[in-house]
Short mmCIF file of C-alpha atoms and ligand atoms in Angstrom, two decimals:
data_model
loop_
_atom_site.label_atom_id
_atom_site.label_comp_id
_atom_site.label_asym_id
_atom_site.label_seq_id
_atom_site.Cartn_x
_atom_site.Cartn_y
_atom_site.Cartn_z
CA MET A 1 -0.05 -0.09 -0.06
CA GLU A 2 1.49 3.37 -0.75
CA LEU A 3 0.99 6.21 2.00
CA LYS A 4 1.06 9.69 1.32
CA LYS A 5 1.78 11.63 4.61
CA TYR A 6 -0.19 14.52 5.26
CA PRO A 7 2.77 16.63 6.10
CA LEU A 8 0.66 19.05 8.93
CA SER A 9 0.01 15.63 10.97
CA GLU A 10 3.33 14.64 11.63
CA HIS A 11 3.72 14.78 15.43
CA ALA A 12 6.70 13.05 17.54
CA LEU A 13 5.94 11.64 20.96
CA GLU A 14 8.80 10.15 23.04
CA GLY A 15 10.44 7.27 20.63
CA ALA A 16 7.81 7.47 18.13
CA LEU A 17 6.36 9.60 15.07
CA ILE A 18 3.04 9.48 14.57
CA TYR A 19 0.85 10.87 11.16
CA ILE A 20 -1.99 10.23 9.18
CA ALA A 21 -1.59 9.19 5.67
CA ASP A 22 -3.75 8.96 2.47
CA ALA A 23 -3.64 5.33 1.78
CA GLY A 24 -5.44 6.01 -1.80
CA ASP A 25 -9.14 4.75 -0.80
CA ARG A 26 -9.04 5.83 2.95
CA ASP A 27 -6.94 7.83 5.30
CA VAL A 28 -4.76 5.72 7.94
CA LEU A 29 -2.72 6.57 11.01
CA VAL A 30 0.71 5.62 11.06
CA CYS A 31 2.83 4.99 14.14
CA GLU A 32 6.65 4.38 13.73
CA GLY A 33 8.65 3.29 16.57
CA LYS A 34 7.60 2.82 19.82
CA ALA A 35 3.86 1.13 19.84
CA TYR A 36 1.50 3.63 21.02
CA PHE A 37 -0.96 1.93 18.63
CA PRO A 38 -1.63 -1.50 18.00
CA ARG A 39 -0.14 -1.86 14.91
CA ARG A 40 2.10 0.56 12.50
CA ILE A 41 -1.02 1.25 10.21
CA ASN A 42 -4.07 1.89 12.15
CA GLU A 43 -7.66 2.41 10.72
CA LEU A 44 -9.33 5.45 11.48
CA ASP A 45 -11.81 4.21 14.00
CA HIS A 46 -13.19 4.63 17.25
CA GLU A 47 -10.22 2.80 19.18
CA THR A 48 -7.43 4.96 17.27
CA ALA A 49 -9.30 8.07 17.99
CA ASN A 50 -9.57 7.31 21.56
CA THR A 51 -5.79 6.62 21.92
CA LEU A 52 -5.10 9.73 19.89
CA ARG A 53 -7.13 11.72 22.55
CA ARG A 54 -5.66 10.63 25.17
CA LEU A 55 -1.87 11.00 23.64
CA PHE A 56 -2.75 14.26 22.26
CA PRO A 57 -4.96 16.32 24.26
CA PHE A 58 -5.32 19.04 21.43
CA THR A 59 -7.61 16.22 19.77
CA ALA A 60 -9.98 16.14 22.41
CA PRO A 61 -13.07 18.51 22.78
CA VAL A 62 -12.93 21.33 25.20
CA ARG A 63 -15.58 24.02 26.40
CA VAL A 64 -15.47 26.84 23.69
CA LEU A 65 -18.45 28.82 24.87
CA GLY A 66 -16.42 30.94 27.11
CA ASN A 67 -14.98 32.42 24.31
CA ARG A 68 -16.39 35.63 22.91
CA ARG A 69 -16.70 34.17 19.62
CA SER A 70 -17.60 30.80 18.83
CA VAL A 71 -19.14 29.01 15.96
CA GLY A 72 -20.69 25.58 15.56
CA VAL A 73 -20.02 24.14 12.34
CA GLY A 74 -21.87 20.74 12.40
CA ASP A 75 -19.86 18.33 9.70
CA ARG A 76 -22.69 16.43 8.24
CA LEU A 77 -20.98 14.02 6.13
CA GLY A 78 -17.73 13.56 8.48
CA ILE A 79 -15.64 15.15 6.02
CA ALA A 80 -15.68 19.10 6.56
CA GLY A 81 -13.11 19.14 9.26
CA PRO A 82 -9.87 20.34 7.26
CA GLY A 83 -12.10 23.11 5.43
CA HIS A 84 -13.67 24.54 8.52
CA ILE A 85 -10.44 24.17 10.53
CA ARG A 86 -8.77 26.60 7.86
CA VAL A 87 -11.34 29.39 8.50
CA PHE A 88 -10.49 29.25 12.21
CA GLU A 89 -6.83 29.01 11.53
CA LYS A 90 -7.73 32.72 10.08
CA TYR A 91 -10.52 34.07 12.53
CA ASP A 92 -10.52 35.02 16.10
CA ALA A 93 -13.52 32.77 16.93
CA LEU A 94 -13.41 28.81 18.30
CA PRO A 95 -15.06 26.25 16.38
CA VAL A 96 -17.73 23.39 17.47
CA LEU A 97 -16.49 21.32 15.02
CA ALA A 98 -18.66 18.21 16.41
CA GLN A 99 -22.16 19.12 16.50
CA GLN A 100 -24.99 17.30 15.66
CA SER A 101 -28.72 16.61 16.37
CA ILE A 102 -30.45 13.15 17.15
CA ARG A 103 -32.49 13.91 13.87
CA GLU A 104 -29.24 14.61 11.80
CA LEU A 105 -27.76 11.32 13.05
CA ASN A 106 -30.50 9.25 12.27
CA LEU A 107 -30.93 10.71 8.94
CA THR A 108 -27.14 10.35 7.96
CA ASN A 109 -26.96 6.98 9.80
CA ARG A 110 -23.93 8.25 11.68
CA THR A 111 -23.18 7.85 15.40
CA TYR A 112 -21.73 10.48 18.00
CA GLU A 113 -18.59 8.43 18.43
CA ASP A 114 -18.22 8.75 14.43
CA VAL A 115 -19.12 12.53 14.38
CA LEU A 116 -16.61 13.46 17.44
CA ASP A 117 -13.79 11.28 15.91
CA SER A 118 -13.97 12.75 12.60
CA SER A 119 -13.06 16.08 14.32
CA THR A 120 -10.57 14.38 16.11
CA PHE A 121 -8.90 13.02 13.21
CA ALA A 122 -9.31 16.34 11.54
CA VAL A 123 -7.41 18.51 14.09
CA PHE A 124 -4.65 15.89 14.47
CA ARG A 125 -4.60 15.95 10.70
CA GLU A 126 -4.44 19.95 10.06
CA ASN A 127 -2.55 20.26 13.48
CA PHE A 128 -4.93 22.79 14.63
CA THR A 129 -4.25 23.06 18.48
CA ARG A 130 -6.32 25.94 19.45
CA GLY A 131 -9.16 23.86 20.86
CA PHE A 132 -12.62 22.78 19.51
CA GLY A 133 -16.14 22.03 21.06
CA ALA A 134 -18.44 18.94 20.85
CA ASP A 135 -22.08 19.84 20.71
CA GLY A 136 -24.96 17.39 21.34
CA ASP A 137 -27.27 19.44 19.80
CA HIS A 138 -30.85 19.72 20.42
CA LEU A 139 -31.18 17.24 22.95
CA LYS A 140 -34.71 16.69 24.35
CA LYS A 141 -34.29 12.88 26.19
CA GLU A 142 -32.15 11.73 29.18
CA GLU A 143 -30.70 8.89 27.41
CA ASP A 144 -29.28 10.98 24.52
CA ILE A 145 -27.80 13.43 27.13
CA GLU A 146 -26.13 10.50 28.58
CA TYR A 147 -25.00 9.32 25.57
CA ALA A 148 -23.42 12.54 24.39
CA LEU A 149 -21.63 12.80 27.91
CA SER A 150 -20.35 9.34 27.95
CA LEU A 151 -18.20 10.02 24.86
CA GLY A 152 -16.75 13.69 26.68
CA PHE A 153 -18.96 16.06 24.61
CA THR A 154 -18.46 19.62 25.99
CA MET A 155 -21.45 21.18 25.03
CA LEU A 156 -25.11 20.10 25.77
CA THR A 157 -27.90 22.25 24.19
CA LEU A 158 -30.87 21.23 25.72
CA ASP A 159 -34.01 21.74 23.76
CA LEU A 160 -36.77 22.62 25.77
CA SER A 161 -39.59 22.85 23.01
CA GLU A 162 -41.43 19.75 24.07
CA HIS A 163 -42.30 21.61 27.32
CA ILE A 164 -43.00 24.94 26.15
CA HIS A 165 -46.71 25.65 26.06
CA ALA A 166 -47.78 28.23 23.36
CA ASP A 167 -51.29 28.32 25.43
CA ALA A 168 -49.52 29.10 28.47
CA SER A 169 -51.27 25.73 30.06
CA GLY A 170 -48.03 24.79 31.51
CA LYS A 171 -47.39 24.40 35.47
CA TYR A 172 -44.42 25.81 37.27
CA SER A 173 -43.10 24.56 40.53
CA GLN A 174 -42.23 27.92 41.91
CA ASP A 175 -44.01 30.70 43.44
CA ILE A 176 -42.59 33.64 42.13
CA ASP A 177 -44.97 36.23 42.25
CA ALA A 178 -43.39 38.57 44.42
CA LEU A 179 -40.41 38.42 42.02
CA TYR A 180 -42.00 39.93 38.89
CA GLU A 181 -45.54 40.79 39.04
CA GLY A 182 -46.24 44.21 38.21
CA LYS A 183 -42.84 45.00 38.06
CA THR A 184 -40.68 46.86 35.15
CA PHE A 185 -37.01 45.88 34.77
CA ASP A 186 -34.43 48.27 33.07
CA VAL A 187 -32.06 46.17 30.82
CA GLU A 188 -29.65 48.82 29.29
CA GLY A 189 -32.42 51.38 28.96
CA HIS A 190 -34.78 48.60 27.41
CA LYS A 191 -38.09 48.22 29.81
CA ILE A 192 -39.34 44.78 30.08
CA ALA A 193 -42.50 44.86 32.01
CA PHE A 194 -44.44 41.92 33.65
CA GLU A 195 -48.02 43.66 33.89
CA THR A 196 -51.44 43.14 33.22
CA GLY A 197 -51.28 39.26 33.21
CA GLU A 198 -47.66 38.96 31.55
CA LEU A 199 -46.45 37.33 34.50
CA ALA A 200 -49.19 34.50 34.38
CA ARG A 201 -48.63 34.46 30.67
CA VAL A 202 -44.51 33.68 30.60
CA ARG A 203 -45.15 31.18 33.13
CA GLY A 204 -47.74 29.17 31.74
CA VAL A 205 -45.55 29.31 28.25
CA TYR A 206 -42.27 28.65 29.80
CA GLY A 207 -42.73 27.26 33.58
CA GLU A 208 -42.66 23.75 32.74
CA ALA A 209 -39.70 23.99 30.32
CA LEU A 210 -37.73 25.67 33.28
CA ASP A 211 -38.51 22.92 35.51
CA PHE A 212 -37.15 20.45 32.95
CA ALA A 213 -34.20 22.46 32.37
CA CYS A 214 -33.30 22.41 35.93
CA ALA A 215 -33.94 18.88 36.79
CA LEU A 216 -31.88 17.86 33.72
CA TYR A 217 -28.96 20.46 35.10
CA ASP A 218 -29.03 19.18 38.65
CA LYS A 219 -29.05 15.81 37.20
CA TYR A 220 -26.20 15.94 34.88
CA ILE A 221 -23.99 19.13 35.27
CA LYS A 222 -24.38 20.55 38.88
CA SER A 223 -21.82 18.02 40.21
CA GLY A 224 -19.07 19.16 37.77
CA GLU A 225 -18.57 15.47 36.82
CA HIS A 226 -18.58 16.34 33.39
CA ASP A 227 -16.94 19.50 32.11
CA CYS A 228 -19.59 20.85 29.95
CA ASP A 229 -21.23 24.00 28.60
CA VAL A 230 -24.84 24.14 28.77
CA GLU A 231 -26.93 25.94 25.90
CA ILE A 232 -30.70 26.36 26.22
CA SER A 233 -32.50 26.51 23.27
CA ILE A 234 -36.17 27.67 23.25
CA ASP A 235 -36.06 28.30 19.38
CA GLU A 236 -38.11 25.84 18.01
CA THR A 237 -41.57 27.78 18.65
CA ASP A 238 -44.07 29.09 16.31
CA THR A 239 -43.62 32.54 17.61
CA PRO A 240 -40.72 34.98 18.23
CA THR A 241 -39.39 34.74 21.83
CA LYS A 242 -40.30 38.11 23.31
CA PRO A 243 -37.97 40.05 25.50
CA SER A 244 -40.16 39.37 28.40
CA GLU A 245 -40.09 35.65 27.66
CA HIS A 246 -36.27 35.85 27.33
CA TYR A 247 -35.81 37.76 30.46
CA PHE A 248 -38.05 35.53 32.71
CA VAL A 249 -36.21 32.27 31.16
CA ALA A 250 -32.15 33.78 31.88
CA ALA A 251 -33.71 35.21 35.38
CA GLU A 252 -35.38 31.92 36.69
CA LEU A 253 -32.23 29.83 35.35
CA LYS A 254 -30.19 32.20 37.42
CA ARG A 255 -32.12 32.31 40.40
CA ARG A 256 -32.44 28.26 40.56
CA GLY A 257 -28.40 27.90 40.13
CA VAL A 258 -28.65 26.83 36.42
CA GLU A 259 -25.35 28.24 34.54
CA VAL A 260 -25.98 28.68 31.05
CA ARG A 261 -23.45 29.90 28.54
CA THR A 262 -25.76 30.35 25.74
CA ILE A 263 -29.30 30.85 25.20
CA ALA A 264 -30.87 30.61 21.86
CA PRO A 265 -34.02 32.50 21.31
CA ARG A 266 -36.50 32.35 18.23
CA PHE A 267 -35.80 35.44 16.32
CA ILE A 268 -38.04 37.65 14.32
CA GLY A 269 -38.20 36.82 10.81
CA GLU A 270 -37.63 33.14 9.16
CA PHE A 271 -34.80 31.42 9.72
CA GLN A 272 -34.87 28.84 7.01
CA LYS A 273 -32.04 26.10 6.10
CA GLY A 274 -29.50 27.17 3.59
CA ILE A 275 -30.74 30.17 2.69
CA ASP A 276 -30.60 33.92 3.50
CA TYR A 277 -32.69 35.64 6.35
CA ILE A 278 -36.17 36.03 5.13
CA GLY A 279 -37.81 39.31 6.82
CA ASP A 280 -36.95 43.08 7.44
CA PRO A 281 -33.47 43.28 8.48
CA ALA A 282 -34.25 46.73 10.17
CA LYS A 283 -36.93 45.09 12.53
CA PHE A 284 -34.42 41.93 13.21
CA ASP A 285 -31.52 44.64 14.37
CA GLU A 286 -33.98 46.25 16.93
CA GLU A 287 -34.88 42.84 18.33
CA MET A 288 -31.45 41.82 18.22
CA ALA A 289 -30.46 44.60 20.40
CA VAL A 290 -32.83 43.92 23.13
CA HIS A 291 -32.12 40.21 23.15
CA ALA A 292 -28.06 41.13 23.07
CA ALA A 293 -28.71 43.65 26.12
CA ILE A 294 -30.87 40.68 28.01
CA ALA A 295 -27.91 38.23 27.32
CA ARG A 296 -25.26 40.76 28.76
CA HIS A 297 -27.47 41.50 31.85
CA PHE A 298 -27.34 38.06 32.79
CA GLY A 299 -24.07 37.20 31.41
CA HIS A 300 -24.89 34.44 28.72
CA LYS A 301 -24.42 34.72 25.10
CA VAL A 302 -26.97 34.82 22.56
CA SER A 303 -27.07 31.65 20.31
CA VAL A 304 -28.16 32.14 16.69
CA HIS A 305 -29.56 28.62 15.36
CA SER A 306 -30.11 28.03 11.73
CA GLY A 307 -27.32 30.42 11.18
CA SER A 308 -26.05 28.99 7.63
CA ASP A 309 -26.08 31.77 5.15
CA LYS A 310 -27.93 34.64 7.04
CA PHE A 311 -25.86 36.90 5.42
CA SER A 312 -28.22 40.02 5.40
CA VAL A 313 -28.37 40.10 9.22
CA PHE A 314 -24.68 38.66 10.32
CA PRO A 315 -23.42 42.47 10.54
CA SER A 316 -26.38 43.25 13.28
CA VAL A 317 -25.46 40.08 15.29
CA GLY A 318 -21.93 41.13 15.38
CA ALA A 319 -22.63 44.65 16.29
CA GLN A 320 -25.63 44.36 18.76
CA THR A 321 -23.83 41.74 20.78
CA ARG A 322 -20.35 43.40 20.70
CA GLN A 323 -18.60 40.79 19.33
CA THR A 324 -19.95 38.21 21.63
CA TYR A 325 -22.14 35.40 20.53
CA HIS A 326 -22.60 31.92 19.41
CA VAL A 327 -23.89 30.95 15.85
CA LYS A 328 -24.57 27.57 14.88
CA THR A 329 -24.63 26.55 10.82
CA ALA A 330 -25.27 22.96 9.98
CA GLY A 331 -26.05 21.91 6.50
CA THR A 332 -24.55 24.36 4.23
CA ASN A 333 -21.23 22.05 4.37
CA TRP A 334 -23.64 19.65 2.63
CA LEU A 335 -24.64 22.42 0.20
CA GLU A 336 -21.21 23.04 -0.58
CA ALA A 337 -20.30 19.07 -0.95
CA MET A 338 -22.99 19.01 -3.60
CA ARG A 339 -21.95 21.99 -5.46
CA ILE A 340 -18.63 20.80 -6.24
CA VAL A 341 -20.49 17.68 -7.46
CA ALA A 342 -22.49 20.01 -9.77
CA GLU A 343 -19.32 21.50 -10.84
CA HIS A 344 -17.24 18.61 -11.57
CA GLU A 345 -19.77 15.34 -12.14
CA PRO A 346 -22.63 16.55 -13.79
CA ALA A 347 -24.02 13.33 -14.54
CA LEU A 348 -24.04 12.16 -11.12
CA TYR A 349 -25.53 15.66 -10.22
CA ARG A 350 -28.23 15.24 -12.36
CA GLU A 351 -29.24 12.02 -11.36
CA ILE A 352 -29.23 12.88 -7.32
CA HIS A 353 -31.08 16.32 -8.65
CA LEU A 354 -33.95 14.15 -9.85
CA PHE A 355 -34.04 11.78 -7.05
CA ALA A 356 -34.62 14.84 -4.44
CA LEU A 357 -37.52 16.12 -6.51
CA GLU A 358 -39.06 12.67 -6.10
CA SER A 359 -38.30 12.48 -2.36
CA PHE A 360 -39.07 16.28 -1.62
CA ASP A 361 -42.45 15.69 0.08
CA GLU A 362 -41.25 12.79 2.29
CA ALA A 363 -38.14 15.14 3.17
CA ARG A 364 -40.48 17.91 4.03
CA LYS A 365 -41.80 16.28 6.94
CA TYR A 366 -38.58 16.91 8.96
CA TYR A 367 -37.95 20.55 7.90
CA HIS A 368 -39.88 23.93 8.12
CA VAL A 369 -39.30 25.23 4.42
CA THR A 370 -41.11 27.09 1.73
CA THR A 371 -39.59 25.75 -1.02
CA ASP A 372 -41.32 26.35 -4.41
CA ILE A 373 -39.76 23.33 -6.16
CA SER A 374 -41.95 24.15 -9.53
CA ALA A 375 -39.73 27.44 -9.77
CA ILE A 376 -36.59 25.29 -9.88
CA PRO A 377 -35.17 25.31 -13.64
CA ASP A 378 -35.70 21.79 -15.23
CA VAL A 379 -32.34 20.16 -15.24
CA LYS A 380 -32.76 18.49 -18.68
CA THR A 381 -33.08 21.81 -20.30
CA LEU A 382 -29.65 22.82 -18.39
CA ALA A 383 -26.21 22.74 -19.79
CA ASP A 384 -23.83 20.95 -17.66
CA ALA A 385 -22.12 24.45 -17.11
CA GLN A 386 -25.04 25.85 -15.56
CA LEU A 387 -25.97 23.14 -13.04
CA PRO A 388 -23.50 24.90 -10.52
CA ALA A 389 -25.70 28.16 -10.66
CA LEU A 390 -28.44 26.07 -9.01
CA PHE A 391 -26.76 26.40 -5.79
CA GLU A 392 -27.62 30.38 -5.95
CA ASP A 393 -31.38 29.48 -6.16
CA ASP A 394 -32.80 29.56 -2.95
CA ASN A 395 -35.54 26.74 -3.90
CA ALA A 396 -32.88 24.56 -5.23
CA ARG A 397 -30.62 24.94 -2.36
CA GLN A 398 -33.62 24.20 -0.26
CA LEU A 399 -34.46 21.38 -2.25
CA ILE A 400 -30.90 19.78 -1.89
CA HIS A 401 -30.44 20.84 1.54
CA ILE A 402 -33.33 19.24 3.41
CA THR A 403 -33.12 15.50 1.30
CA TYR A 404 -29.80 14.92 2.26
CA GLY A 405 -30.92 12.05 4.44
CA LEU A 406 -32.78 10.33 1.67
CA ILE A 407 -30.04 10.77 -0.56
CA LEU A 408 -27.57 9.35 1.71
CA ASN A 409 -29.51 6.46 2.28
CA ALA A 410 -31.13 5.73 -1.04
CA LYS A 411 -30.68 1.96 -1.80
CA ASN A 412 -30.66 -0.07 -5.10
CA ALA A 413 -32.62 -2.80 -5.81
CA ASP A 414 -29.90 -5.06 -4.50
CA GLY A 415 -29.68 -3.29 -1.29
CA SER A 416 -26.27 -1.68 -2.07
CA ASP A 417 -26.12 2.19 -1.74
CA ARG A 418 -27.54 4.24 -4.61
CA PHE A 419 -25.47 7.15 -3.91
CA ARG A 420 -23.52 7.43 -0.98
CA THR A 421 -20.47 5.38 -2.19
CA ARG A 422 -20.24 7.18 -5.37
CA LEU A 423 -20.54 10.39 -3.73
CA TYR A 424 -18.14 9.75 -0.55
CA ALA A 425 -15.42 8.34 -3.57
CA PHE A 426 -16.10 11.62 -5.17
CA TRP A 427 -15.42 13.75 -2.04
CA ARG A 428 -12.35 11.86 -1.44
CA ALA A 429 -11.13 12.74 -4.91
CA HIS A 430 -11.91 16.53 -4.68
CA ALA A 431 -10.98 17.03 -1.18
CA GLN A 432 -8.94 19.98 -1.70
CA GLU A 433 -12.00 21.79 -3.83
CA TYR A 434 -13.97 20.79 -1.10
CA ALA A 435 -11.90 22.30 1.80
CA ALA A 436 -11.44 25.61 -0.39
CA ALA A 437 -14.91 26.10 -1.12
CA LEU A 438 -15.82 25.59 2.85
CA GLU A 439 -13.05 27.84 3.42
CA LYS A 440 -14.33 30.64 1.39
CA HIS A 441 -18.23 30.06 2.17
CA ILE A 442 -17.78 29.61 6.25
CA GLY A 443 -15.19 32.33 5.73
CA LYS A 444 -17.98 34.78 4.52
CA HIS A 445 -20.03 33.85 7.34
CA LEU A 446 -17.43 35.18 9.77
CA GLU A 447 -16.65 37.97 7.90
CA LEU A 448 -19.98 39.45 7.96
CA LEU A 449 -20.08 38.76 11.81
CA GLY A 450 -17.29 41.33 11.95
CA CYS A 451 -15.17 38.45 13.55
CA PRO A 452 -11.40 40.02 13.60
CA LYS A 453 -8.89 37.78 12.00
CA ARG A 454 -6.17 36.57 14.29
ZN1 ZN B 1 -32.22 25.41 16.87
#
């Protein structure tokens, strides 16, 4: 087997030289000299990753939300690490390289082991020593929290959505009337008022969610056994989070001893997957000003979810938070991966595009999008050279964006993978193009957020 060493991956350890090499159809870890690994040539599996994390602590995740600027870049395919790392070598923000929700794990047929190990191998290969986080994203169940913590994930995003009652019908365990009823709080000049039934309403909407968050925190985090940041997500609701709601949730968490690093409100307008903000950026800016002030007041950071491609509001996020934020992107690295398929392998792209159109109704069950598939140009009428431009079209972007699970899991009649094997072989052969595309695209996110260069 011919081995091509990744030059940055070369690390000396007492009596040994350890590096990652391209073995043609896959990468392997080579250990020359003292036997820190079972063999000279080792597969990039969970056991190898565990050993690497023990020998080289920079390849294990750390808490990054305490940094002023942090950005979550979920690596849906397990191959985006090197491209993402180039961005964070350049900009003064820390990345959460491993970040997946259980829904994404299921749709991509991956495990948290695999998600974390991909990041470990990427930072070792690129010698990225600044630190990265691992986020168990949108967790709702104890078993999922335990799964993420057992692997050493350094961030838990507790999703309270199933305990938020928009009709204010929830119960709350705490007697809090004396703390809020009829009061108005001043947050950097913004008035947050609990008058004429507002307290009863927010208690009914968020009370049960707060009890749920406190119970999880007390069970898993309070003891300090797990070195882990906590984010509270209240963004998956039908209506934008009001300032009084953000204030109430933050105040109650604080009063009850729950230390949160970030809170993700639902913002005004639409944050759909993979496309720019839909709504009035001026109105967004006004609301972001209040949310950012509330976050400063309580000492947490605002977290912006579905942050992929929200270019028209990034300057507002950066300015209103005074450069103190967490932004999560997820599927945009998948779209960039498909863009290079459209550029370099048009026949394969056409096949996938037609499959995505057939699968759209099924995929739509998992994601809220307003895609108009009838407005997407018919690929049969497009020349090969016109295919990449589909990735500038919002409807086409969303079509490909939300069908990823079905595309990756599609099978032929004989049970073999319809696209997955060909796609991964293609991406392997075009790894440089992919890294360059991510560097440019995710770099644009940080640039517009106003993130300083290092
Ligand atoms: Zn979210």
